[in-house]
Coordinates of C-alpha atoms and ligand atoms in Angstrom, one line a residue:
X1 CA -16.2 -18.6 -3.3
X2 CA -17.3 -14.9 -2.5
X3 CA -15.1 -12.6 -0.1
X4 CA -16.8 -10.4 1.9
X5 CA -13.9 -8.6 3.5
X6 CA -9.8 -9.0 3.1
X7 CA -8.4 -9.0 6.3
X8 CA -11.4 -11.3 7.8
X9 CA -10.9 -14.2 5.1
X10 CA -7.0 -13.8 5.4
X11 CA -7.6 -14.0 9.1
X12 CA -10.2 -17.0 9.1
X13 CA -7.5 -19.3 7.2
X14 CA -5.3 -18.8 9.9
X15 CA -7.7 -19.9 12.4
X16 CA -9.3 -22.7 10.2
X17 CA -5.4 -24.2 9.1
X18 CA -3.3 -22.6 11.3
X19 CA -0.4 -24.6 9.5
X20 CA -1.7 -23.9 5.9
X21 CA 1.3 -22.3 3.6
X22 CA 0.7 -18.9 2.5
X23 CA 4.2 -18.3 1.1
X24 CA 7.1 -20.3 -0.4
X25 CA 10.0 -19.1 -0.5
X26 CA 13.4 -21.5 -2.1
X27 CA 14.6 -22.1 1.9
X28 CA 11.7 -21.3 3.8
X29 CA 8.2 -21.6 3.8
X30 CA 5.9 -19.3 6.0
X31 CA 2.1 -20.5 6.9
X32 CA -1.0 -18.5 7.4
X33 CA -0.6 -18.3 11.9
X34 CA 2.9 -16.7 11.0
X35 CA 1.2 -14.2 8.9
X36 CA -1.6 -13.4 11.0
X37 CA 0.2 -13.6 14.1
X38 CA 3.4 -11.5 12.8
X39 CA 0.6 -9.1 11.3
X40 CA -1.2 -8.5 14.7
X41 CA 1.9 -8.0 16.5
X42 CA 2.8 -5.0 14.0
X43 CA -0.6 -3.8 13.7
X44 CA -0.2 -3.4 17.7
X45 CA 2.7 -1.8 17.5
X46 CA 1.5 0.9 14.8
X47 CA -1.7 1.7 16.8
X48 CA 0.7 2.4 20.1
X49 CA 2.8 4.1 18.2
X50 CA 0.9 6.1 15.2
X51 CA -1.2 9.4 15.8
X52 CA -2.8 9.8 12.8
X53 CA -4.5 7.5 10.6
X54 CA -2.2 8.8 7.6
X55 CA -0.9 6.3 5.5
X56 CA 2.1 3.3 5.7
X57 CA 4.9 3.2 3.1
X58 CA 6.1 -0.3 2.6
X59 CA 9.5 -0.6 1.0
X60 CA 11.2 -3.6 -0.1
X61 CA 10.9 -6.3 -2.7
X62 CA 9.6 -9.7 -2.5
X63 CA 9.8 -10.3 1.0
X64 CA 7.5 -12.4 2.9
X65 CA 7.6 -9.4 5.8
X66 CA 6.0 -7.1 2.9
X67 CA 3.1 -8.7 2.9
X68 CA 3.1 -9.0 7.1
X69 CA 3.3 -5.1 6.8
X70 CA 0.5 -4.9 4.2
X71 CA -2.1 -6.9 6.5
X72 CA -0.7 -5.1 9.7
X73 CA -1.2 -2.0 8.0
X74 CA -5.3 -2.7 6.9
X75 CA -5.5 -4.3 10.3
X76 CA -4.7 -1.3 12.4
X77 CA -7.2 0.6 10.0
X78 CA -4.2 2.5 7.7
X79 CA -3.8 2.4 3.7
X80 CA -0.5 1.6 3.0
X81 CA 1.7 2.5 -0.1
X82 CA 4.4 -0.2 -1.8
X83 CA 7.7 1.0 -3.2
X84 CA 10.0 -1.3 -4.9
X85 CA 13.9 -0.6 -3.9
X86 CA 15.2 0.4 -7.2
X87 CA 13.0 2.8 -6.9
X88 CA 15.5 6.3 -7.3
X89 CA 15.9 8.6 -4.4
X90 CA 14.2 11.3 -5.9
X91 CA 11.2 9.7 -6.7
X92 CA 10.6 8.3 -3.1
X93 CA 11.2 11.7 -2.1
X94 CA 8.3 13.0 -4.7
X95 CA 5.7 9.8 -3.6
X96 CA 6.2 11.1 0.3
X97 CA 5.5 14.6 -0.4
X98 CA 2.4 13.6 -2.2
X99 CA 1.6 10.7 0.3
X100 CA 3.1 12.3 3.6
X101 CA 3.2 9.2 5.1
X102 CA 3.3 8.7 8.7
X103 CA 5.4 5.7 8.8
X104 CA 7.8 4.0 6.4
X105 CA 8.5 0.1 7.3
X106 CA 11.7 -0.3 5.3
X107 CA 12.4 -4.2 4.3
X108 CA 15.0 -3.5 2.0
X109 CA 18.0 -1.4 2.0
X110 CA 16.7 2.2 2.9
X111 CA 18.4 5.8 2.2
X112 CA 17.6 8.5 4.4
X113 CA 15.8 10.8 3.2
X114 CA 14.7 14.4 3.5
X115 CA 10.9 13.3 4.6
X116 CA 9.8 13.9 8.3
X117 CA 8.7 10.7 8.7
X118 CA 9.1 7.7 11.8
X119 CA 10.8 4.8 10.3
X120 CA 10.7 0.8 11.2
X121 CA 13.3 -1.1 9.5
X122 CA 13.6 -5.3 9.4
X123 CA 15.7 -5.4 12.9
X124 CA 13.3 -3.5 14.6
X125 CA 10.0 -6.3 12.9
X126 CA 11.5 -8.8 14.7
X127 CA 12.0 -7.1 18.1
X128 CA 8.4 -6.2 17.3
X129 CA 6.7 -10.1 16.6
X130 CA 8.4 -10.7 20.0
X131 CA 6.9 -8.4 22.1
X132 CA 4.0 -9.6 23.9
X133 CA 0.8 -8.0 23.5
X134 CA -3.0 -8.6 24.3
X135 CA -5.4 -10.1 21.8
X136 CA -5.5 -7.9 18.7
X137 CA -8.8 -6.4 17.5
X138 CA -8.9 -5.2 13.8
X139 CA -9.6 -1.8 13.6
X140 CA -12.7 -2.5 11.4
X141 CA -13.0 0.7 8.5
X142 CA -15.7 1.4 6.1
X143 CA -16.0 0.1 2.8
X144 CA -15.2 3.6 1.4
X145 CA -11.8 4.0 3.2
X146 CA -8.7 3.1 1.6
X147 CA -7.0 -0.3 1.2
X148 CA -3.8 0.3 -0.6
X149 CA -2.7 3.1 -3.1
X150 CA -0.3 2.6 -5.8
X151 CA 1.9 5.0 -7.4
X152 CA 1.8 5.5 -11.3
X153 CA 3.9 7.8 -13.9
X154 CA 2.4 11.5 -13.8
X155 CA 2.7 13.6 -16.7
X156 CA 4.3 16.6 -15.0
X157 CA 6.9 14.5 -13.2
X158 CA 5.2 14.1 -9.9
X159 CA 3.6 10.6 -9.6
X160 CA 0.1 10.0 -8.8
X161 CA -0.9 8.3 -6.5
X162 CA -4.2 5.8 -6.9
X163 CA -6.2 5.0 -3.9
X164 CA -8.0 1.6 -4.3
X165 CA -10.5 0.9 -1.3
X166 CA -11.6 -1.9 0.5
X167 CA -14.6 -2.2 -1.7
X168 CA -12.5 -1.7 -4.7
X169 CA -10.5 -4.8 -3.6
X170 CA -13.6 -6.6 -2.8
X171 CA -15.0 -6.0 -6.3
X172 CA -12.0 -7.1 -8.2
X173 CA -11.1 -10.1 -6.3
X174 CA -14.5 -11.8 -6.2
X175 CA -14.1 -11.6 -9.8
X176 CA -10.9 -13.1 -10.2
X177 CA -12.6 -15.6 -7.8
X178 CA -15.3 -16.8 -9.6
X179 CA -14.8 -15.8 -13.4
X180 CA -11.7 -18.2 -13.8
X181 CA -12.2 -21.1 -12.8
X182 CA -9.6 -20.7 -10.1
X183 CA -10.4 -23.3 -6.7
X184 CA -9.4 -23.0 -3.2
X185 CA -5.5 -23.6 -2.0
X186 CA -3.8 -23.0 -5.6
X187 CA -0.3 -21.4 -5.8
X188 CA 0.3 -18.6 -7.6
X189 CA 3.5 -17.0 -9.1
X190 CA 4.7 -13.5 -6.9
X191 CA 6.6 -12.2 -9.1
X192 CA 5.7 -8.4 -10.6
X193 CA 6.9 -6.0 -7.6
X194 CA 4.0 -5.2 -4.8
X195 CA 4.3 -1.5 -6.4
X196 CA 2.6 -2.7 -9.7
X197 CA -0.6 -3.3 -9.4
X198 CA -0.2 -6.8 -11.4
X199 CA 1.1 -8.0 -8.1
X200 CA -2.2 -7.6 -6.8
X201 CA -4.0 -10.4 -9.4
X202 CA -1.9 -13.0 -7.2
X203 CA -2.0 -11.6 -4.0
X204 CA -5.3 -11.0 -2.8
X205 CA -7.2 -13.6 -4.8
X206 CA -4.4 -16.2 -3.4
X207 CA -4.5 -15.4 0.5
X208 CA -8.3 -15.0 0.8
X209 CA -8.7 -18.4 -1.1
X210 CA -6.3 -20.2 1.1
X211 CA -3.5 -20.1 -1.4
X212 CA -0.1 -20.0 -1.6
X213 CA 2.8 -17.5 -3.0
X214 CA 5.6 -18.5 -4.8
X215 CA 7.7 -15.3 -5.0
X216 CA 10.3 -14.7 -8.1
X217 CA 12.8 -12.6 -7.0
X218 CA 14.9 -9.7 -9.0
X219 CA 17.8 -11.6 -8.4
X220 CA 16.8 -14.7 -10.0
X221 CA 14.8 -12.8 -12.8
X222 CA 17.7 -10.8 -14.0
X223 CA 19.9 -13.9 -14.1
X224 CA 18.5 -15.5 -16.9
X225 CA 20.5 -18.6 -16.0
X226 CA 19.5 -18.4 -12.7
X227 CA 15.7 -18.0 -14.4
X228 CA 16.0 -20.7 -16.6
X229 CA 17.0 -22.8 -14.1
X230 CA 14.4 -22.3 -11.1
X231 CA 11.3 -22.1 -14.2
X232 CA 10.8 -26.0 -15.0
X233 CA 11.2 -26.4 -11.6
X234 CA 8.0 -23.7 -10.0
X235 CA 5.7 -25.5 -7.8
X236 CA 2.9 -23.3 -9.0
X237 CA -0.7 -23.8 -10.5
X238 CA -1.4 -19.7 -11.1
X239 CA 0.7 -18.0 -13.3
X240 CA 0.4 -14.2 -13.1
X241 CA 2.8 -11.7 -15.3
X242 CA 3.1 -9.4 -18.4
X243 CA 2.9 -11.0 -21.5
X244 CA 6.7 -9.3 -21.7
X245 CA 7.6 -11.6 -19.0
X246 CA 6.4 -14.8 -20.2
X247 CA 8.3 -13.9 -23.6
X248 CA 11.6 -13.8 -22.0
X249 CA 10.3 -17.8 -20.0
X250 CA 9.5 -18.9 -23.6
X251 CA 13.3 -18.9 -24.4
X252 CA 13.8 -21.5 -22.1
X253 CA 12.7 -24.9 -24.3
X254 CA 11.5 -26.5 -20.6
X255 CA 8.9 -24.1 -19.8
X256 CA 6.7 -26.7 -20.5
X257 CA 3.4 -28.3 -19.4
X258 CA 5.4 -31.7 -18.9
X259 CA 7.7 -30.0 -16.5
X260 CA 5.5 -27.6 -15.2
X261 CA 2.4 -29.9 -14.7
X262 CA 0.5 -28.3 -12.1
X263 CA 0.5 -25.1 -13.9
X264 CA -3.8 -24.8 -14.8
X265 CA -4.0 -20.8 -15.4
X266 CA -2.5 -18.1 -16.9
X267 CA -3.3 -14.7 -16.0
X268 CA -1.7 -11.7 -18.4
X269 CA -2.2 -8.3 -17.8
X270 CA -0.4 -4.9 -18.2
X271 CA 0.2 -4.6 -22.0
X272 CA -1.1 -6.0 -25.1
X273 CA -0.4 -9.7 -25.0
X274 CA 1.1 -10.8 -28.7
X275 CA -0.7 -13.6 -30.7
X276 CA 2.6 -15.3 -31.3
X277 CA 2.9 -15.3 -27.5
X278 CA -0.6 -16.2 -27.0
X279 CA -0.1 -19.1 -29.9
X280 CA 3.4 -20.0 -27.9
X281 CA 1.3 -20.8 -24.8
X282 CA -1.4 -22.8 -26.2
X283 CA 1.1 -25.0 -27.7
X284 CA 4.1 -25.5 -24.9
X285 CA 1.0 -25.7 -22.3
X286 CA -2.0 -27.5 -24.0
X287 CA -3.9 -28.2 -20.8
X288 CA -3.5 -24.7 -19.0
X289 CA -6.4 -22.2 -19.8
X290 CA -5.0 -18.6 -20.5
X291 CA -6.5 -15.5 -20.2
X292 CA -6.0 -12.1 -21.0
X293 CA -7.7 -10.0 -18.7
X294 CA -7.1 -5.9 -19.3
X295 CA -7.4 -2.9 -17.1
X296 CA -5.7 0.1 -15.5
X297 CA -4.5 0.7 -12.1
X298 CA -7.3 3.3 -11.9
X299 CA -10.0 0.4 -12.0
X300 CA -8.1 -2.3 -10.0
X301 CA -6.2 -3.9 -11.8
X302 CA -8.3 -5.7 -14.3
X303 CA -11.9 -5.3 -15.5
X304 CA -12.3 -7.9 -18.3
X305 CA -11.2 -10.9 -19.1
X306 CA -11.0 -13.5 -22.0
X307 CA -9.8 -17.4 -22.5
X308 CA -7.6 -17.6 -25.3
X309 CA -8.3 -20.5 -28.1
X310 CA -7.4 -21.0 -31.6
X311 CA -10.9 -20.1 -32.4
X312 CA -10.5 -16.7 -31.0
X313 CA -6.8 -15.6 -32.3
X314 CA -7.9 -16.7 -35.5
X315 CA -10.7 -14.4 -35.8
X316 CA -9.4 -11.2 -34.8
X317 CA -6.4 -9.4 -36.3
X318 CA -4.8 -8.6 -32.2
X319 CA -5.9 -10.4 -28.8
X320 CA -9.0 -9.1 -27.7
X321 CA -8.8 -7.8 -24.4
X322 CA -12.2 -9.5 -22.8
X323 CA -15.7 -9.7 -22.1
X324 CA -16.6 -6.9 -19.1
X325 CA -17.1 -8.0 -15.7
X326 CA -20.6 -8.1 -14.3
X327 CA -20.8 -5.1 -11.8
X328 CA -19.2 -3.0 -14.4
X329 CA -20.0 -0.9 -17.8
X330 CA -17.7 -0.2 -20.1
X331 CA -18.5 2.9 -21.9
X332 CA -16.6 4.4 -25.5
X333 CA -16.6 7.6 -25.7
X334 CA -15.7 9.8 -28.6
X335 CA -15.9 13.9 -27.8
X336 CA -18.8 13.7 -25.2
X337 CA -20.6 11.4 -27.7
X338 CA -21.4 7.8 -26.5
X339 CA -20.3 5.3 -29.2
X340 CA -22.5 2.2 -30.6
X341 CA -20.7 -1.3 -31.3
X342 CA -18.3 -1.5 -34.0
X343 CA -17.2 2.2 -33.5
X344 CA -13.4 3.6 -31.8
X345 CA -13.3 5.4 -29.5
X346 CA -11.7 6.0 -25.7
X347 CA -12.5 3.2 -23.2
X348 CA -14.5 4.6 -20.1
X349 CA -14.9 2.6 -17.3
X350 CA -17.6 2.4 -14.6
X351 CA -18.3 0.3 -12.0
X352 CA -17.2 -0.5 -8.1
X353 CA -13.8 -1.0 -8.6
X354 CA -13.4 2.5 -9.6
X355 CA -10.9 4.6 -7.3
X356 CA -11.9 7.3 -6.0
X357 CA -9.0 9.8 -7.4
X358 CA -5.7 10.1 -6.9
X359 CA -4.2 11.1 -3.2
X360 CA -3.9 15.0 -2.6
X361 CA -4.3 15.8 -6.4
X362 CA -7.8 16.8 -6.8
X363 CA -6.9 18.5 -10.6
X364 CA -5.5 15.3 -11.9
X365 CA -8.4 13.3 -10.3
X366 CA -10.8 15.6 -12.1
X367 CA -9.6 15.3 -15.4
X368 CA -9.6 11.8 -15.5
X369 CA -12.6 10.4 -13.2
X370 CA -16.0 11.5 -14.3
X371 CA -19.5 10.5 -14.1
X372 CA -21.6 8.7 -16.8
X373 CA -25.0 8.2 -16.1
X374 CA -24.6 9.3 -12.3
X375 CA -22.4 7.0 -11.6
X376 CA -18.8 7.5 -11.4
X377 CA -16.3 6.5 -14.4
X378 CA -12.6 6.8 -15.3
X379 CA -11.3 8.0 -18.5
X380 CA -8.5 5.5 -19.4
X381 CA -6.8 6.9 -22.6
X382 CA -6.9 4.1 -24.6
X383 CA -8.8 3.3 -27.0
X384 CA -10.8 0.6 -28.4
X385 CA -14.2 -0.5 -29.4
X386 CA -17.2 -3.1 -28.5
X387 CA -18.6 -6.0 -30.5
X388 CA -22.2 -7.1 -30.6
X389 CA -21.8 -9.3 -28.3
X390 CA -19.6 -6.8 -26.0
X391 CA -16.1 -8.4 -26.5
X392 CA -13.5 -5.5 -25.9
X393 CA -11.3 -4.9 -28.6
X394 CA -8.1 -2.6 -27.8
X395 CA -6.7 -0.3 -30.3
X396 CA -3.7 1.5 -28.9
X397 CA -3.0 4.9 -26.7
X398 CA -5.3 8.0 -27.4
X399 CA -2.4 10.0 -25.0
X400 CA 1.3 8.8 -25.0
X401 CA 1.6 6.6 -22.0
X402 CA 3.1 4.0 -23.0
X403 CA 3.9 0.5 -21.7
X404 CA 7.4 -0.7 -22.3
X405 CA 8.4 -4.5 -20.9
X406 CA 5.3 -4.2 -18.9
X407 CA 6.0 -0.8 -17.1
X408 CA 3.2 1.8 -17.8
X409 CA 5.2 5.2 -18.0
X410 CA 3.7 8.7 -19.7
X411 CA 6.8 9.8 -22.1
X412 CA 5.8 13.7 -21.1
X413 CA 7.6 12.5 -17.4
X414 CA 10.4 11.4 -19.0
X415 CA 10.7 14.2 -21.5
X416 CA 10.8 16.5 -17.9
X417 CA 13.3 14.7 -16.5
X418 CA 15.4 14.8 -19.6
X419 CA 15.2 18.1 -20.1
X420 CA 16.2 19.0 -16.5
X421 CA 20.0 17.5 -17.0
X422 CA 22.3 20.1 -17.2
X423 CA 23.4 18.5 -20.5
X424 CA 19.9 18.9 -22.0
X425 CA 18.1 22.0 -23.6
X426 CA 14.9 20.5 -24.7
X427 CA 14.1 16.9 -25.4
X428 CA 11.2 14.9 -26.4
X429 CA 11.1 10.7 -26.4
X430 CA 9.3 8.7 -28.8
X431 CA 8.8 4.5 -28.1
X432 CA 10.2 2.5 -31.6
X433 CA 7.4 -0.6 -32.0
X434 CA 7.6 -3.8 -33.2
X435 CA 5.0 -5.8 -34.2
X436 CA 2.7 -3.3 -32.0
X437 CA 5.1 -3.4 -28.9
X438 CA 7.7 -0.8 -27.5
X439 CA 11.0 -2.3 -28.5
X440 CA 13.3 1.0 -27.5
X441 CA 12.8 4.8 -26.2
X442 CA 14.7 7.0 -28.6
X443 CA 15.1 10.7 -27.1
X444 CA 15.6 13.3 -29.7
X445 CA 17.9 15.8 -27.8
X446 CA 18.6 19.7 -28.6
X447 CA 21.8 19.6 -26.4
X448 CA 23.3 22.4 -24.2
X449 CA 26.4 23.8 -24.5
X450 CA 29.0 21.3 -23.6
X451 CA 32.7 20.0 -24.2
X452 CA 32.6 16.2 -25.4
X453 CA 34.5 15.5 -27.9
X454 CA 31.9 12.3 -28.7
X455 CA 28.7 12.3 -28.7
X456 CA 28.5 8.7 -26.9
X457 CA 29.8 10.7 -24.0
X458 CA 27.4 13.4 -24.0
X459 CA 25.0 10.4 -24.0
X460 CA 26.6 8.5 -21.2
X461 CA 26.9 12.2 -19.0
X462 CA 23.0 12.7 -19.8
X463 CA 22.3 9.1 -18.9
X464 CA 23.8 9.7 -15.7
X465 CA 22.3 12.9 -14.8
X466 CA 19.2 11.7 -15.1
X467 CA 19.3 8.3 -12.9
X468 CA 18.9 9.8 -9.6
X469 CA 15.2 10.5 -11.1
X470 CA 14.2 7.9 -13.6
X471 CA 13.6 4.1 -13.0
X472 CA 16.3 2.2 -15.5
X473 CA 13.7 1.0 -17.5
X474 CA 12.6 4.7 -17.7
X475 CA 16.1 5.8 -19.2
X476 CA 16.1 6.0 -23.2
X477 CA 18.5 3.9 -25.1
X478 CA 19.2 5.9 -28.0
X479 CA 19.7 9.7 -28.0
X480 CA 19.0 11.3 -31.5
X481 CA 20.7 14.9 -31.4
X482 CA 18.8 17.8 -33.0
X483 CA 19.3 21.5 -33.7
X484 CA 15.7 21.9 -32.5
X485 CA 12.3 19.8 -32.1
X486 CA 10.2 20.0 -34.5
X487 CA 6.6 21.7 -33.7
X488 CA 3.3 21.8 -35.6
X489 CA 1.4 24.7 -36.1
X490 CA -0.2 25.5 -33.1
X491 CA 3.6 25.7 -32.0
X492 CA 3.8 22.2 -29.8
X493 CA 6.5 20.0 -29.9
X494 CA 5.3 17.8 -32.8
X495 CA 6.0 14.2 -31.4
X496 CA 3.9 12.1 -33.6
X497 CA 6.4 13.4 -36.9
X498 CA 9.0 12.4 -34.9
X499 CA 7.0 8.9 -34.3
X500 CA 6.3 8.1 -37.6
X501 CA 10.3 9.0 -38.4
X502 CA 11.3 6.5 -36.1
X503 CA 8.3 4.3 -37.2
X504 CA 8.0 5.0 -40.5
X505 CA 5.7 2.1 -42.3
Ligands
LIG601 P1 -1.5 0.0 -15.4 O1 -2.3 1.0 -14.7 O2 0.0 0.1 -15.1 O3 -2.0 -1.4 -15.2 O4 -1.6 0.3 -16.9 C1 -2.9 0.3 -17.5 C2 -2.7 0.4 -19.0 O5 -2.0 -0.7 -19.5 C3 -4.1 0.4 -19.7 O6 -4.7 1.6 -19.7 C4 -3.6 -0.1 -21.1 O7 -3.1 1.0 -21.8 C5 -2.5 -1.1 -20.8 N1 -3.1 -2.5 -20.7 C6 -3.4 -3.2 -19.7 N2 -3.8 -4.4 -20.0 C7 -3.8 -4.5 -21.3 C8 -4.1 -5.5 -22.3 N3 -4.5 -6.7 -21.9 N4 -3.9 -5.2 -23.6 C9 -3.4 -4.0 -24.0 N5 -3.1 -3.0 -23.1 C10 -3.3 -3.2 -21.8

């Protein structure tokens, strides 16, 4: 199965099996001529009404009209940009300053907001698939231009935002495509938010295969009765998450191959998946294959890939995080120097599904995209090494971005934000581990001057300062106050003492 171009293969399945399914949702199900025609009618409607070929935001959740706005979007020639709705008010506001959008499509619930921008919400869609138009063209766009760009944690508080082009795409899902044994018309799990880039490893490789969506909602994934309930019950074949995610599934004793038959592949990404995880999987689901596969946003999604067996978790002390794709060259790096198997060092990545930078931010993009042997690379912070026979092994984070129930966040944002509450003089946030996973945030707080008479309430008053700016999942559960922060001898905040305190074997 090779794709040669997104919108063309999506488009082709609506012509071939106009009545195909493409997404199923609990009460309805939507087919491939409802996406393509719903998709034409918007991408109509932004080429009469756009000026520029600026970029789309696309707000909302799991919604079967996100992905109409996605295609519509590449159709009419336009990146586009996902934001989940829990996303805080402040840090829409940052993402459109960077993105300056000339559109925002608003599925969910939207806030105004200070942003010059024309706006499109879910009434106005449906006015909009009514209209009648002529037959749509797609705008056709080079390889080079942008397909989507995803937003990721910056370390100075302002998020960055990662274009992935249509080659990019192309590159990543002809992969998935071949490398997994994955066929035509499978059904994959929607359920990591279109913002994430995880969402991606179901999305694309699904509708250019002919496959269909099964979308998890919030509501149903924060329930965990509600969970429990719909899991033995998925209709899917493709399972794509966190290794976080399937942990909290494993509680429920039916999330099982004899309940969940169809269910032929797992796909884990995000964050180092856990042996005992890995081991749960191979026993509950002895017929499914599961990979790891690992990669950062900055490469699309995923550049290598492994199958998990007994074999293999037995012979290396954590899951190995795969064998490199073909089209792409995974370099380590240690201080300029290029590093021979067996040796650590920070895992550089070359290859066509590099992005090109981030949006408007040609410092950040510099210090982390380079060139290695002419050809252009990005510097992923993490580190790792190569066997002989160029398995990737992951070691940890050479930086402090961390990953905590699957969200990638950089704790320098959240010490910014923290320390920008009028309750807060200075703070600095460390991640507590176990067994090599982020179990809690603990911020270590010099506070300002203040009149609570417990400290729970200072920590409840800071909590709520700082919600207008953080995700809740960026939000530290434990506050630690301090007289002052410790700092080493070049005079920095010394984080890594205060890591091993809260870590200490
Ligand atoms: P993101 O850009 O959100 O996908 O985050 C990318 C980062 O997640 C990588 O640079 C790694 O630090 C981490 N990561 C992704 N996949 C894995 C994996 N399989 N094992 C360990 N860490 C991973």
């Amino acid at each position: 199965m090779k794709v040669n171009a997104i919108i063309e293969a999506i488009d082709m399945w609506a012509e071939k099996e106009p009545d195909r399914e493409v997404y199923r949702e609990p009460n309805q199900v939507y087919t491939y001529s409802q996406l393509v025609y719903r998709a034409n009618q918007l991408a109509h409607f932004f080429d009469e009404n756009l000026t520029t070929d600026r970029p789309i935001v696309v707000f909302g959740e799991l919604e079967f009209d996100m992905l109409v706005a996605f295609l519509a979007a590449s159709k009419s020639g336009r990146a586009y940009i996902p934001i989940e709705t829990t996303t805080p008010q402040e840090r829409i506001d940052l993402i459109l300053s960077v993105a300056r959008p000339e559109m925002v499509v608003t599925i969910g619930d939207w806030q105004e907001s200070q942003a010059d921008v024309k706006r499109v919400d879910v009434q106005q869609l449906h006015t909009i698939y009514q209209m009648p138009i002529e037959r749509w063209q797609n705008v056709t766009r080079s390889d080079e231009d942008t397909y989507y760009i995803i937003f990721t944690s910056g370390t100075t508080g302002v998020p960055k935002g990662v274009q992935i082009s249509h080659s990019n795409l192309l590159s990543f899902v002809n992969w998935e495509l071949s490398d997994f044994g994955l066929k035509t018309g499978m059904t994959y799990l929607a359920q990591a938010p279109y913002s994430f880039d995880l969402s991606v490893m179901g999305l694309y490789p699904a509708l250019t295969s002919g496959g269909c969506l099964v979308p998890l909602k919030k509501a149903v994934v924060n329930d965990f009765k509600q969970l429990f309930q719909v899991l033995p019950t998925l209709p899917i074949n493709v399972w794509v998450s966190t290794p976080s995610f399937v942990n909290i599934c494993l509680m429920e004793p039916h999330f099982d191959q004899s309940h969940l038959s169809g269910l032929s592949h797992f796909l884990f990404c995000g964050e180092e998946l856990p042996k005992k995880t890995a081991q749960a999987l191979l026993s509950r689901f002895p017929h499914a294959k599961v990979f790891n596969t690992y990669g950062p946003t900055e490469a699309t999604v995923a550049i290598s890939r492994v199958e998990i067996t007994e074999q293999l978790l037995h012979a290396y002390p954590r899951v190995p995080i795969g064998y490199i794709k073909e089209d792409t060259v995974v370099t380590i790096m240690e201080d300029d120097q290029v590093r021979q198997a067996g040796q650590l060092g920070e895992i550089v990545i070359s290859g066509p599904s590099v992005s090109k930078g981030y949006l408007n931010n040609p410092e950040k993009t510099a210090t982390a995209f380079v060139t290695i042997d002419g050809r252009p690379a990005y510097r992923t912070g993490d580190r790792g090494q190569l066997t002989e026979d160029g398995l990737l092994l992951y070691e940890g984070r050479l930086d402090f971005q961390i990953k905590f129930h699957g969200y990638r966040m950089e704790l320098e944002e959240i010490d910014h934000h923290l320390s920008e509450s009028p309750w807060v003089k200075e703070a600095v946030v460390v991640p507590k581990y176990k067994e090599n996973k982020v179990e809690q945030l603990i911020a270590y707080v010099v506070p300002a001057d203040n009149t609570f008479e417990k400290e729970y309430q200072l920590s409840k008053a800071i909590k709520t300062s700082v919600s207008q700016r953080l995700m809740s999942y960026m939000i530290p559960q434990k506050m630690i106050y301090v007289p002052h922060l410790p700092q080493t001898a070049n005079g920095k905040i010394d984080r890594k003492s205060l890591i091993h305190e809260v870590n200490p074997s």
